[in-house]
Amino acid sequence: MPLVEIRAVDKAFQRDSERVEIFNALNLDIEEGSFTALMGPSGSGKSTLLNLVAGLDRPTSGSVRVAGAEVSAMSPNQLAPWRARHIGFVFQQLNLLPVLTAWQNVELPLLLTNLSRKERDERIRLALGVVGLEDRMKHFPRQLSGGQEQRVAIARAIVADPTLVLLDEPTGQLDAKSSQDVLALLRRLNDEFRKTIIMVTHDAHAAASARTVLHLEKGQLIERQGAMA
Amino acid sequence: MKYLHLVLANLGRHKRRTLLTIASVALALFLFASLRTVVTTLAAAAQFGSARRLVSTNATGIVFPLPLSYANKLQATPGVEAVSWANWFGGRYGDNKRFFAQFAVDPASYLEMYPEIALPEDQKQAFIRERSSAIIGRRLVDIFGWKLGQDVTIQGTIYPGDWTFTIRGIYTPTDAVINDDMMLFQHEYLEERTGRPGQAGWYVLRIADGDQSASIAQGIDDQIRNSNAATKTGTEQAFNASFATMWGNVSLLMGTIGMAVVFAILLVTANAMMMSARERTREVAVLKTIGFTDRTLFGLVMLEAGLIAGIGAVLGLGGAKLLYKSTNFNAGGFLPGFDVTTSTLLIGAGVTLLLMLASGLVPAVRAARLPVVQALRRVE
């Protein structure tokens, strides 16, 4: 059974007097343990698809199921704790709260759990260790490079051991070296820790790190490339 | 409590702005406490005084004297047990930075009239005996460091010239009706120096039955109505109240313009707090993406507003309470000592709560209702 099941999803919104259709009867399955890259031109609906899976946005019609839960039918009050438990999200930039240290940023999802202080500390140390930033835990975002900031954001996305890690253009603002580091980290999370990852990207090189690449154009999945590994 | 560091970190984001906002709240509440304390003190001043003491002043106005010859007439009035008199001196001491009231009194009858002026017997006798002596309240000792036997020179304003008095007594008031920073000296010394004998500023009368005060006062005024200087007699409480009502318009001014200033400061403060919350739209969206509920975010913003308002309130209200308590401010002896009352503190706490709601509610509701997708798109 797929981890993510998208069935007959329509998504449209109103821009002034114009109705803009993003998806029309979209169907998609994402398997557990997969690493999927979503590619496509601007406006093709990549980020919208990611938002639908995370429960940040609702389809106009159709069904979005993640780990057996009907995300599209949940109320906002149900969605927040569900996201805390199942979703780790990384944005292109400005992921971190500037007033908190790397450690405190990574701790945020754990504040929503019942873990003790000691258990939280262990998890944070482990997550920052996985992304290779044990020596930057007391640093504020302004004291980190762009690549380091993204790695902290990834640590925050995985610290609560979510079902699904979603990334929206995680390397969009990074230089080549930092991009390589982040992509290598994502591969490691998928290979070693069996994390299911969906990554939106414009960059074919970044997409090449994924096992599956989906191309979206005008709201349709027009191409599916198999494992790249 | 596990979110407290998050709230404190947000408060520390713009330290200067946070400090200025807290300072604004503190100033507004300090002003509020001060203005309301003026009003409550004026009201309290009208309550002091004995029901068994009457005060007779010149019916034309308190600044006009009464003939000293009225003393016998007043003493002979049925129901009157004792009579004394006093004059306002209105002098200055040193650089006049610290004003205090001086009164010329008839020592023996005045101290007998006011047992609340507690004074050792030997000091009392020295005051009665010595023409140029004076007694002072204990607070003047604290302020000026004066000692018994010391000569103190006061510059007269109503009665010009340098007036030197020898301190022969230090009194301690046993009731709030008596201020602890007055100077009393002999009325005869005033008459002698000015060469204008036979005038009293006002009379104080002790009556046998407080319930008869209205009829006795009316009787005195009727009896003297056709004299050169008609009297206006009332209870000591009414006399004190007349001083208080001299401040009536000031009180009204403070009660309206003052409160408008306080309200304006609070609005500015609330706006600063709302601006601070608006700047964090993106961060609120990120927190929602992580899984923070609407209720938690609402609570965090309200807690932030509450901390700013609360710290400001402690500084403003607490500062006013401590300041007036430590300085024992009493408007130069015209009013009982300023004290920020419990009711003022409670109303101040209510104003603080309103400020917290006014400044926190809008951004808190906005944070709770923020649509994540639009918020992220708007910033990116």
Tab-separated table of C-alpha atoms in Angstrom, chain B residues 4-372:
chain	number	residue	atom	x	y	z
B	4	LEU	CA	8.867	30.242	27.786
B	5	HIS	CA	12.290	30.385	26.138
B	6	LEU	CA	10.536	30.874	22.801
B	7	VAL	CA	8.592	33.859	24.168
B	8	LEU	CA	11.693	35.318	25.840
B	9	ALA	CA	13.691	34.881	22.641
B	10	ASN	CA	11.038	36.807	20.725
B	11	LEU	CA	11.105	39.588	23.313
B	12	GLY	CA	14.880	39.762	22.912
B	13	ARG	CA	14.622	40.060	19.113
B	14	HIS	CA	14.679	43.877	19.216
B	15	LYS	CA	15.945	44.553	22.693
B	16	ARG	CA	15.794	48.321	22.393
B	17	ARG	CA	12.230	48.270	21.097
B	18	THR	CA	11.140	45.832	23.798
B	19	LEU	CA	12.750	47.950	26.495
B	20	LEU	CA	11.177	51.137	25.132
B	21	THR	CA	7.778	49.437	24.936
B	22	ILE	CA	8.085	48.236	28.523
B	23	ALA	CA	9.227	51.732	29.521
B	24	SER	CA	6.162	53.232	27.789
B	25	VAL	CA	3.832	50.880	29.650
B	26	ALA	CA	5.646	51.647	32.895
B	27	LEU	CA	5.403	55.396	32.308
B	28	ALA	CA	1.721	55.224	31.401
B	29	LEU	CA	0.894	53.214	34.518
B	30	PHE	CA	3.115	55.395	36.696
B	31	LEU	CA	1.201	58.445	35.456
B	32	PHE	CA	-2.080	56.640	35.967
B	33	ALA	CA	-1.154	55.718	39.551
B	34	SER	CA	0.118	59.227	40.281
B	35	LEU	CA	-2.931	61.017	38.891
B	36	ARG	CA	-5.345	58.713	40.629
B	37	THR	CA	-3.379	59.086	43.857
B	38	VAL	CA	-3.863	62.869	43.665
B	39	VAL	CA	-7.605	62.314	43.343
B	40	THR	CA	-7.790	59.740	46.175
B	41	THR	CA	-5.567	61.888	48.395
B	42	LEU	CA	-7.769	64.939	47.854
B	43	ALA	CA	-10.794	62.849	48.708
B	44	ALA	CA	-9.057	61.456	51.793
B	45	ALA	CA	-8.027	64.949	52.904
B	46	ALA	CA	-11.683	65.895	53.149
B	47	GLN	CA	-12.290	62.987	55.529
B	48	PHE	CA	-9.647	63.918	58.096
B	49	GLY	CA	-10.438	65.922	61.181
B	50	SER	CA	-12.324	65.619	64.401
B	51	ALA	CA	-16.096	65.947	64.510
B	52	ARG	CA	-15.659	67.731	67.848
B	53	ARG	CA	-13.591	70.564	66.402
B	54	LEU	CA	-15.005	73.527	64.541
B	55	VAL	CA	-13.083	76.079	62.490
B	56	SER	CA	-14.160	79.690	62.096
B	57	THR	CA	-12.736	81.700	59.232
B	58	ASN	CA	-13.507	85.108	57.796
B	59	ALA	CA	-16.688	84.753	55.737
B	60	THR	CA	-15.111	86.812	52.952
B	61	GLY	CA	-12.257	84.351	52.526
B	62	ILE	CA	-9.593	82.492	54.430
B	63	VAL	CA	-6.936	85.046	53.462
B	64	PHE	CA	-8.726	87.731	55.469
B	65	PRO	CA	-8.055	87.799	59.243
B	66	LEU	CA	-10.494	87.829	62.122
B	67	PRO	CA	-10.205	90.068	65.201
B	68	LEU	CA	-8.547	88.350	68.121
B	69	SER	CA	-11.235	89.899	70.277
B	70	TYR	CA	-13.649	87.229	69.016
B	71	ALA	CA	-11.886	84.676	71.231
B	72	ASN	CA	-13.837	85.569	74.345
B	73	LYS	CA	-17.103	85.715	72.430
B	74	LEU	CA	-16.496	82.276	70.960
B	75	GLN	CA	-15.434	80.840	74.308
B	76	ALA	CA	-18.692	82.080	75.806
B	77	THR	CA	-20.827	80.385	73.136
B	78	PRO	CA	-22.909	77.557	74.647
B	79	GLY	CA	-21.478	74.155	73.765
B	80	VAL	CA	-17.932	75.470	73.134
B	81	GLU	CA	-15.338	73.998	75.497
B	82	ALA	CA	-12.120	75.546	74.242
B	83	VAL	CA	-10.853	78.078	71.710
B	84	SER	CA	-7.518	78.552	69.992
B	85	TRP	CA	-6.281	80.390	66.904
B	86	ALA	CA	-3.612	80.303	64.247
B	87	ASN	CA	-2.125	82.222	61.330
B	88	TRP	CA	-0.604	81.007	58.104
B	89	PHE	CA	2.951	82.327	57.935
B	90	GLY	CA	4.069	81.227	54.441
B	91	GLY	CA	7.837	81.548	54.916
B	92	ARG	CA	10.733	80.028	53.005
B	93	TYR	CA	13.757	78.208	54.293
B	94	GLY	CA	17.122	78.171	52.516
B	95	ASP	CA	16.797	77.691	48.757
B	96	ASN	CA	13.119	76.766	49.264
B	97	LYS	CA	13.610	73.456	47.444
B	98	ARG	CA	11.684	71.758	50.237
B	99	PHE	CA	8.564	73.676	51.201
B	100	PHE	CA	6.946	73.138	54.581
B	101	ALA	CA	4.107	74.909	56.350
B	102	GLN	CA	4.642	77.300	59.260
B	103	PHE	CA	1.853	78.448	61.547
B	104	ALA	CA	1.774	81.106	64.244
B	105	VAL	CA	-0.310	79.632	67.081
B	106	ASP	CA	-1.297	80.342	70.636
B	107	PRO	CA	0.942	77.630	72.175
B	108	ALA	CA	-0.935	76.572	75.294
B	109	SER	CA	-4.453	76.548	73.849
B	110	TYR	CA	-3.337	75.117	70.508
B	111	LEU	CA	-1.490	72.151	72.022
B	112	GLU	CA	-4.427	71.581	74.324
B	113	MET	CA	-6.752	71.731	71.298
B	114	TYR	CA	-4.624	69.225	69.363
B	115	PRO	CA	-3.566	66.352	71.622
B	116	GLU	CA	-2.531	64.633	68.347
B	117	ILE	CA	0.619	66.832	68.486
B	118	ALA	CA	2.582	64.592	70.839
B	119	LEU	CA	5.422	66.422	72.547
B	120	PRO	CA	7.480	65.782	75.720
B	121	GLU	CA	6.200	67.918	78.604
B	122	ASP	CA	9.491	69.809	79.090
B	123	GLN	CA	9.593	70.736	75.405
B	124	LYS	CA	5.962	71.824	75.561
B	125	GLN	CA	6.678	74.106	78.520
B	126	ALA	CA	9.749	75.562	76.837
B	127	PHE	CA	7.632	76.352	73.753
B	128	ILE	CA	4.969	78.051	75.840
B	129	ARG	CA	7.558	79.989	77.830
B	130	GLU	CA	9.905	81.302	75.191
B	131	ARG	CA	8.584	83.986	72.805
B	132	SER	CA	10.829	83.207	69.789
B	133	SER	CA	10.724	79.436	70.151
B	134	ALA	CA	9.247	76.966	67.702
B	135	ILE	CA	8.370	73.295	67.587
B	136	ILE	CA	8.820	71.182	64.481
B	137	GLY	CA	7.580	67.886	63.121
B	138	ARG	CA	9.916	64.926	63.182
B	139	ARG	CA	10.178	64.816	59.405
B	140	LEU	CA	11.840	68.221	59.309
B	141	VAL	CA	14.565	66.767	61.529
B	142	ASP	CA	15.051	63.995	58.976
B	143	ILE	CA	15.086	66.452	56.084
B	144	PHE	CA	17.156	69.321	57.449
B	145	GLY	CA	19.011	67.657	60.313
B	146	TRP	CA	17.789	70.292	62.784
B	147	LYS	CA	18.383	69.772	66.475
B	148	LEU	CA	16.817	70.995	69.695
B	149	GLY	CA	18.219	74.384	70.669
B	150	GLN	CA	19.210	75.237	67.116
B	151	ASP	CA	18.347	78.642	65.687
B	152	VAL	CA	16.588	78.444	62.333
B	153	THR	CA	16.016	81.485	60.106
B	154	ILE	CA	12.948	81.620	57.871
B	155	GLN	CA	12.450	84.235	55.157
B	156	GLY	CA	8.999	85.725	55.512
B	157	THR	CA	6.937	86.301	52.370
B	158	ILE	CA	3.594	87.493	53.757
B	159	TYR	CA	5.469	88.964	56.712
B	160	PRO	CA	8.767	90.129	55.158
B	161	GLY	CA	12.166	89.834	56.797
B	162	ASP	CA	14.312	87.155	58.389
B	163	TRP	CA	12.599	85.358	61.224
B	164	THR	CA	14.837	83.409	63.539
B	165	PHE	CA	13.297	80.765	65.793
B	166	THR	CA	14.911	78.556	68.388
B	167	ILE	CA	13.766	74.955	68.156
B	168	ARG	CA	12.473	73.932	71.561
B	169	GLY	CA	10.405	70.907	70.669
B	170	ILE	CA	10.071	68.056	68.171
B	171	TYR	CA	6.593	66.598	67.920
B	172	THR	CA	5.307	63.322	66.560
B	173	PRO	CA	1.744	63.252	65.204
B	174	THR	CA	-0.484	60.553	66.626
B	175	ASP	CA	-3.081	60.984	63.869
B	176	ALA	CA	-3.003	61.667	60.123
B	177	VAL	CA	-4.904	64.920	60.672
B	178	ILE	CA	-1.608	66.437	61.806
B	179	ASN	CA	1.230	66.585	59.307
B	180	ASP	CA	4.686	65.644	60.508
B	181	ASP	CA	6.472	68.462	58.709
B	182	MET	CA	4.999	71.652	60.188
B	183	MET	CA	6.666	74.381	62.169
B	184	LEU	CA	4.613	76.062	64.921
B	185	PHE	CA	5.721	79.234	66.642
B	186	GLN	CA	4.166	81.768	68.998
B	187	HIS	CA	1.355	83.965	67.697
B	188	GLU	CA	2.434	86.712	70.081
B	189	TYR	CA	5.889	86.748	68.477
B	190	LEU	CA	4.219	87.358	65.117
B	191	GLU	CA	2.156	90.213	66.516
B	192	GLU	CA	5.171	91.707	68.208
B	193	ARG	CA	7.416	91.621	65.126
B	194	THR	CA	4.776	92.895	62.716
B	195	GLY	CA	3.349	95.483	65.031
B	196	ARG	CA	-0.127	94.374	64.053
B	197	PRO	CA	-1.654	92.857	67.158
B	198	GLY	CA	-5.147	91.491	67.542
B	199	GLN	CA	-5.569	89.434	64.379
B	200	ALA	CA	-6.061	85.737	63.921
B	201	GLY	CA	-6.093	83.801	60.664
B	202	TRP	CA	-8.737	81.419	61.903
B	203	TYR	CA	-10.156	80.038	65.104
B	204	VAL	CA	-10.363	76.440	66.189
B	205	LEU	CA	-13.064	75.480	68.691
B	206	ARG	CA	-13.619	72.295	70.600
B	207	ILE	CA	-17.253	71.514	71.286
B	208	ALA	CA	-18.747	69.214	73.863
B	209	ASP	CA	-21.008	67.278	71.511
B	210	GLY	CA	-20.075	66.569	67.907
B	211	ASP	CA	-23.729	65.999	67.028
B	212	GLN	CA	-24.415	69.649	67.834
B	213	SER	CA	-21.742	70.982	65.485
B	214	ALA	CA	-24.177	72.319	62.864
B	215	SER	CA	-26.312	74.266	65.317
B	216	ILE	CA	-23.316	75.618	67.253
B	217	ALA	CA	-21.619	76.740	64.027
B	218	GLN	CA	-24.813	78.405	62.877
B	219	GLY	CA	-25.159	80.103	66.268
B	220	ILE	CA	-21.612	81.503	66.095
B	221	ASP	CA	-22.059	82.848	62.577
B	222	ASP	CA	-25.435	84.407	63.475
B	223	GLN	CA	-23.942	86.002	66.546
B	224	ILE	CA	-21.100	87.624	64.582
B	225	ARG	CA	-23.025	88.351	61.374
B	226	ASN	CA	-23.328	92.074	62.008
B	227	SER	CA	-19.722	92.608	63.091
B	228	ASN	CA	-16.937	94.070	60.932
B	229	ALA	CA	-15.721	90.625	60.026
B	230	ALA	CA	-18.425	87.997	59.714
B	231	THR	CA	-17.425	84.389	60.296
B	232	LYS	CA	-17.953	81.206	58.427
B	233	THR	CA	-17.900	78.292	60.811
B	234	GLY	CA	-17.876	74.610	60.010
B	235	THR	CA	-16.419	71.346	61.158
B	236	GLU	CA	-12.704	70.695	60.863
B	237	GLN	CA	-13.533	68.092	58.247
B	238	ALA	CA	-15.340	70.714	56.170
B	239	PHE	CA	-12.386	73.082	56.662
B	240	ASN	CA	-9.980	70.436	55.377
B	241	ALA	CA	-12.382	69.689	52.558
B	242	SER	CA	-12.321	73.376	51.574
B	243	PHE	CA	-8.554	73.081	51.080
B	244	ALA	CA	-9.172	69.971	49.056
B	245	THR	CA	-11.829	71.623	46.926
B	246	MET	CA	-9.350	74.403	46.156
B	247	TRP	CA	-7.738	71.623	44.102
B	248	GLY	CA	-11.049	70.640	42.565
B	249	ASN	CA	-10.328	71.894	39.068
B	250	VAL	CA	-6.837	70.476	39.158
B	251	SER	CA	-8.397	67.167	40.063
B	252	LEU	CA	-10.791	67.411	37.135
B	253	LEU	CA	-7.947	68.356	34.831
B	254	MET	CA	-5.923	65.388	35.984
B	255	GLY	CA	-8.910	63.120	35.698
B	256	THR	CA	-9.535	63.997	32.045
B	257	ILE	CA	-6.462	65.339	30.234
B	258	GLY	CA	-4.173	63.153	32.297
B	259	MET	CA	-6.121	60.022	31.505
B	260	ALA	CA	-6.171	61.013	27.820
B	261	VAL	CA	-2.361	61.187	27.893
B	262	VAL	CA	-2.206	57.800	29.571
B	263	PHE	CA	-4.600	56.380	26.979
B	264	ALA	CA	-2.530	57.857	24.121
B	265	ILE	CA	0.650	56.293	25.488
B	266	LEU	CA	-1.138	52.987	25.825
B	267	LEU	CA	-2.323	53.175	22.211
B	268	VAL	CA	1.214	53.847	20.997
B	269	THR	CA	2.443	50.960	23.090
B	270	ALA	CA	-0.237	48.637	21.795
B	271	ASN	CA	0.640	49.630	18.233
B	272	ALA	CA	4.338	48.889	18.828
B	273	MET	CA	3.440	45.480	20.218
B	274	MET	CA	1.159	44.719	17.276
B	275	MET	CA	3.844	45.809	14.793
B	276	SER	CA	6.298	43.481	16.439
B	277	ALA	CA	3.893	40.565	16.005
B	278	ARG	CA	3.128	41.470	12.365
B	279	GLU	CA	6.797	41.271	11.436
B	280	ARG	CA	6.802	37.588	12.267
B	281	THR	CA	4.208	36.356	9.795
B	282	ARG	CA	6.695	34.055	8.095
B	283	GLU	CA	7.838	32.575	11.390
B	284	VAL	CA	4.281	31.902	12.474
B	285	ALA	CA	3.740	30.082	9.172
B	286	VAL	CA	6.873	28.002	9.780
B	287	LEU	CA	5.668	27.094	13.280
B	288	LYS	CA	2.300	26.047	11.883
B	289	THR	CA	4.041	23.884	9.313
B	290	ILE	CA	5.973	22.200	12.113
B	291	GLY	CA	2.682	21.397	13.825
B	292	PHE	CA	2.041	24.202	16.310
B	293	THR	CA	-1.701	24.478	16.828
B	294	ASP	CA	-3.699	27.678	16.448
B	295	ARG	CA	-4.371	27.638	20.175
B	296	THR	CA	-0.688	27.319	21.082
B	297	LEU	CA	0.272	30.191	18.785
B	298	PHE	CA	-2.553	32.315	20.190
B	299	GLY	CA	-1.262	31.586	23.690
B	300	LEU	CA	2.348	32.393	22.795
B	301	VAL	CA	1.465	35.817	21.358
B	302	MET	CA	-0.781	36.620	24.331
B	303	LEU	CA	1.931	35.514	26.760
B	304	GLU	CA	4.382	37.843	25.028
B	305	ALA	CA	1.941	40.756	25.272
B	306	GLY	CA	1.234	39.805	28.894
B	307	LEU	CA	4.922	39.793	29.808
B	308	ILE	CA	5.508	43.250	28.310
B	309	ALA	CA	2.396	44.662	29.971
B	310	GLY	CA	3.109	42.843	33.232
B	311	ILE	CA	6.736	43.951	33.555
B	312	GLY	CA	5.687	47.507	32.643
B	313	ALA	CA	2.939	47.387	35.266
B	314	VAL	CA	5.243	46.135	38.005
B	315	LEU	CA	7.717	48.915	37.210
B	316	GLY	CA	5.077	51.656	36.789
B	317	LEU	CA	2.676	50.828	39.603
B	318	GLY	CA	5.354	49.454	41.911
B	319	GLY	CA	7.562	52.469	41.186
B	320	ALA	CA	4.775	54.886	42.062
B	321	LYS	CA	3.979	52.978	45.260
B	322	LEU	CA	7.607	52.922	46.384
B	323	LEU	CA	8.349	56.499	45.330
B	324	TYR	CA	5.457	58.102	47.197
B	325	LYS	CA	5.955	55.850	50.201
B	326	SER	CA	9.658	56.627	50.462
B	327	THR	CA	9.390	60.390	49.839
B	328	ASN	CA	6.220	60.736	51.918
B	329	PHE	CA	5.096	63.494	49.531
B	330	ASN	CA	2.322	65.661	51.035
B	331	ALA	CA	2.143	68.798	48.866
B	332	GLY	CA	3.986	70.902	51.405
B	333	GLY	CA	1.721	69.900	54.226
B	334	PHE	CA	-1.561	70.785	52.520
B	335	LEU	CA	-2.522	67.161	52.021
B	336	PRO	CA	-2.125	63.909	53.883
B	337	GLY	CA	0.864	61.878	52.686
B	338	PHE	CA	0.500	60.503	49.156
B	339	ASP	CA	-0.034	56.784	49.104
B	340	VAL	CA	-0.975	54.645	46.111
B	341	THR	CA	-4.031	52.865	47.433
B	342	THR	CA	-4.917	49.213	46.939
B	343	SER	CA	-7.864	50.228	44.785
B	344	THR	CA	-5.514	52.231	42.522
B	345	LEU	CA	-3.232	49.203	42.222
B	346	LEU	CA	-6.212	46.969	41.403
B	347	ILE	CA	-7.516	49.387	38.773
B	348	GLY	CA	-3.953	49.630	37.420
B	349	ALA	CA	-3.890	45.841	37.173
B	350	GLY	CA	-7.174	46.048	35.259
B	351	VAL	CA	-5.674	48.643	32.882
B	352	THR	CA	-2.707	46.298	32.405
B	353	LEU	CA	-5.032	43.448	31.542
B	354	LEU	CA	-6.862	45.681	29.050
B	355	LEU	CA	-3.551	46.705	27.520
B	356	MET	CA	-2.526	43.070	27.198
B	357	LEU	CA	-5.823	42.294	25.462
B	358	ALA	CA	-5.698	45.409	23.269
B	359	SER	CA	-2.156	44.780	22.124
B	360	GLY	CA	-2.137	40.993	22.097
B	361	LEU	CA	-5.579	39.979	20.950
B	362	VAL	CA	-5.418	41.202	17.347
B	363	PRO	CA	-1.970	39.719	16.527
B	364	ALA	CA	-2.805	36.570	18.499
B	365	VAL	CA	-6.026	35.979	16.560
B	366	ARG	CA	-4.207	36.833	13.341
B	367	ALA	CA	-1.455	34.340	14.159
B	368	ALA	CA	-4.002	31.672	15.014
B	369	ARG	CA	-5.979	32.217	11.823
B	370	LEU	CA	-3.015	32.749	9.509
B	371	PRO	CA	-3.401	30.697	6.300
B	372	VAL	CA	0.037	29.074	6.014
